[in-house]
């Protein structure tokens, strides 16, 4: 419902902006233009938000398990696998043309695309630390997992500090 | 004449210092200390809840939670430039005290379940809720902080208003416990000192329960 209302509101602003030629002259941005992937920018952005919500949930599941005295090993394996898959996919959630220039509400900064090297560097660090975390879980090495969780969390934080707005 | 008993004053100033500490530690990103401060405030609130039923008369809720009529009657005379010599809360400050305590309780409760976006920091009870609920708790925690900051500003301004406009020194009463009032006033009924003990036990039990039993599951 909230999503519905929000996209209605966004559609309304998009319509309202069209005749004037848009508020930002540098913006290339019709969020409903089809991208190479066959999805519109708006669809990619909404899917991205859902991917991140899932990632947040999976990573929380890992931490909650590891915080208990006797974590459930198969749950830890499963949840670390989800985080690992997400870390493999993450760069693909940010195709060109899905940044703030679309006018769609998001927290991603334009720097994700303008500083793509820095973004790729942190993405790689995330991918490597998430893979290492999953490996510790497959070995049932909980102590190693507990310290590796920290490294993954730092990757999330570093990227958010640089490329994501704290407030929306 | 005695207005605030020692436990109520100790509670107040411990609450002030822990609130400042919680605020500062959050600003500095020292979330481990922030969690400890939150638990300390939780303990203080549990004690105050107990003291509101078992403490001296001026600390008891039924003494200072007054109906809307009393509040309106009092508020109408707020502009008069004379001390009113209340033994304890006046109808308006009683309302303020309840609002502060309730908002603080809500704030602590939200903090217990809050989850940060990076998954590095979270409240001690956050494993009982989903990621979405935890994020909602964290975002509401920020909103309630804003409300609390406004209410505390109002609270401290009110004390200053009484001091400078009404020439009524409430601060001294909260510090030393006593204030000068006409002898005709009925004195507060003071609770015996031993009554503090069950309250301390309750507060300790609440902190222990959250920090160990419920907190690590
Ligand atoms: C320098 C700052 C402060 C001063 C000078 C101050 C002073 C006072 C005074 C004089 C009272 C008694 C009011 C009355 O006569 O009815 C009081 C009550 C109260 N104050 Fe403060 N206060 C301060 C900061 C705070 C802060 C930061 C908080 C909470 C975060 C707070 C929470 C309360 C509460 C809950 C009561 C009700 C007391 C009770 O019934 O237990 N105060 N304060």
Coordinates of N, CA, C and O and ligand atoms in Angstrom, one line a residue, chain B residues 4 8 11-13 15-16 19 48 64 88-90 93 97 100-101 104 152 155-156 159 170-171 174, ligand 1:
Chain B
X4 N 11.5 16.8 48.1 CA 11.9 15.6 47.4 C 12.8 14.8 48.3 O 13.8 15.3 48.8
X8 N 14.4 10.2 45.2 CA 13.9 10.9 44.0 C 14.9 11.8 43.4 O 15.1 11.9 42.2
X11 N 17.6 9.7 41.8 CA 17.1 9.3 40.5 C 17.2 10.4 39.5 O 17.7 10.2 38.4
X12 N 16.8 11.6 39.9 CA 16.7 12.7 38.9 C 18.1 12.9 38.3 O 18.3 13.0 37.1
X13 N 19.1 13.1 39.2 CA 20.4 13.5 38.7 C 21.2 12.3 38.1 O 22.0 12.5 37.2
X15 N 19.5 10.2 36.3 CA 18.9 10.2 35.0 C 19.5 11.3 34.1 O 19.7 11.0 32.9
X16 N 19.7 12.4 34.6 CA 20.3 13.5 33.8 C 21.6 13.1 33.3 O 21.9 13.2 32.1
X19 N 21.4 10.3 30.7 CA 20.8 10.7 29.5 C 21.9 11.5 28.7 O 22.0 11.2 27.4
X48 N 12.0 4.2 39.4 CA 11.1 5.3 39.5 C 9.7 4.8 39.5 O 8.8 5.4 40.2
X64 N 0.7 13.2 41.9 CA 1.0 14.3 40.9 C 0.4 14.0 39.6 O 0.5 14.9 38.7
X88 N 6.0 19.4 46.2 CA 6.1 18.4 45.2 C 5.7 19.1 43.8 O 5.8 20.3 43.7
X89 N 5.2 18.2 42.9 CA 4.8 18.7 41.6 C 3.6 19.6 41.7 O 2.7 19.3 42.5
X90 N 3.5 20.6 40.9 CA 2.2 21.3 40.6 C 1.5 20.5 39.5 O 2.1 19.7 38.9
X93 N 3.5 20.5 36.2 CA 4.8 19.8 36.2 C 4.6 18.3 36.5 O 5.5 17.5 36.0
X97 N 6.3 15.6 34.1 CA 7.1 14.5 34.7 C 6.6 13.2 34.0 O 7.4 12.4 33.6
X100 N 7.7 13.1 30.4 CA 9.2 12.8 30.3 C 9.4 11.3 30.6 O 10.2 10.6 29.8
X101 N 8.8 10.8 31.7 CA 9.1 9.4 32.0 C 8.6 8.5 30.9 O 9.2 7.5 30.6
X104 N 10.8 8.6 27.8 CA 12.1 8.0 28.1 C 11.9 6.4 28.0 O 12.7 5.7 27.5
X152 N 12.9 18.1 27.0 CA 13.9 18.4 28.0 C 14.2 19.9 27.9 O 14.3 20.6 29.0
X155 N 11.5 21.6 29.6 CA 11.6 21.3 31.1 C 12.6 22.2 31.7 O 12.3 22.9 32.7
X156 N 13.8 22.4 31.1 CA 14.8 23.2 31.7 C 14.4 24.7 31.6 O 14.6 25.5 32.5
X159 N 12.0 25.5 34.4 CA 12.7 25.7 35.7 C 13.3 27.1 35.7 O 13.2 27.8 36.7
X170 N 13.1 26.2 42.1 CA 12.8 24.8 42.1 C 14.1 23.9 42.1 O 14.1 22.8 42.6
X171 N 15.1 24.5 41.5 CA 16.4 23.7 41.3 C 16.9 23.3 42.7 O 17.4 22.2 42.9
X174 N 15.3 20.4 44.1 CA 15.7 19.1 43.5 C 17.2 18.8 43.9 O 17.5 17.6 43.8
Ligands
LIG1 C1 20.1 21.0 34.0 C2 19.1 20.3 33.7 C3 17.9 20.0 34.6 C4 17.4 20.7 35.7 C5 17.9 22.0 36.3 C6 16.3 20.0 36.2 C7 15.5 20.3 37.3 C8 14.3 19.6 37.7 C9 13.5 20.1 38.8 C10 13.7 21.3 39.6 C11 12.5 19.2 38.9 C12 11.3 19.2 39.8 C13 10.1 19.9 39.1 C14 9.0 20.3 40.0 O1 9.3 21.1 41.0 O2 7.9 19.9 39.8 C15 12.7 18.2 37.9 C16 11.9 17.1 37.7 C17 12.1 16.1 36.7 N1 13.1 16.1 35.7 FE1 14.6 17.5 35.6 N2 16.1 18.9 35.4 C18 17.1 18.9 34.4 C19 17.3 18.0 33.4 C20 16.5 16.8 33.2 C21 16.7 15.9 32.2 C22 17.8 15.9 31.1 C23 15.7 14.9 32.3 C24 15.4 13.7 31.5 C25 16.1 13.2 30.5 C26 14.9 15.3 33.4 C27 13.8 14.6 33.9 C28 13.0 15.0 35.0 C29 11.9 14.2 35.4 C30 11.4 12.8 34.9 C31 11.3 14.9 36.5 C32 10.2 14.4 37.4 C33 10.8 14.0 38.7 C34 10.1 12.9 39.4 O3 8.9 13.1 39.8 O4 10.7 11.9 39.6 N3 15.4 16.5 34.0 N4 13.8 18.5 37.2

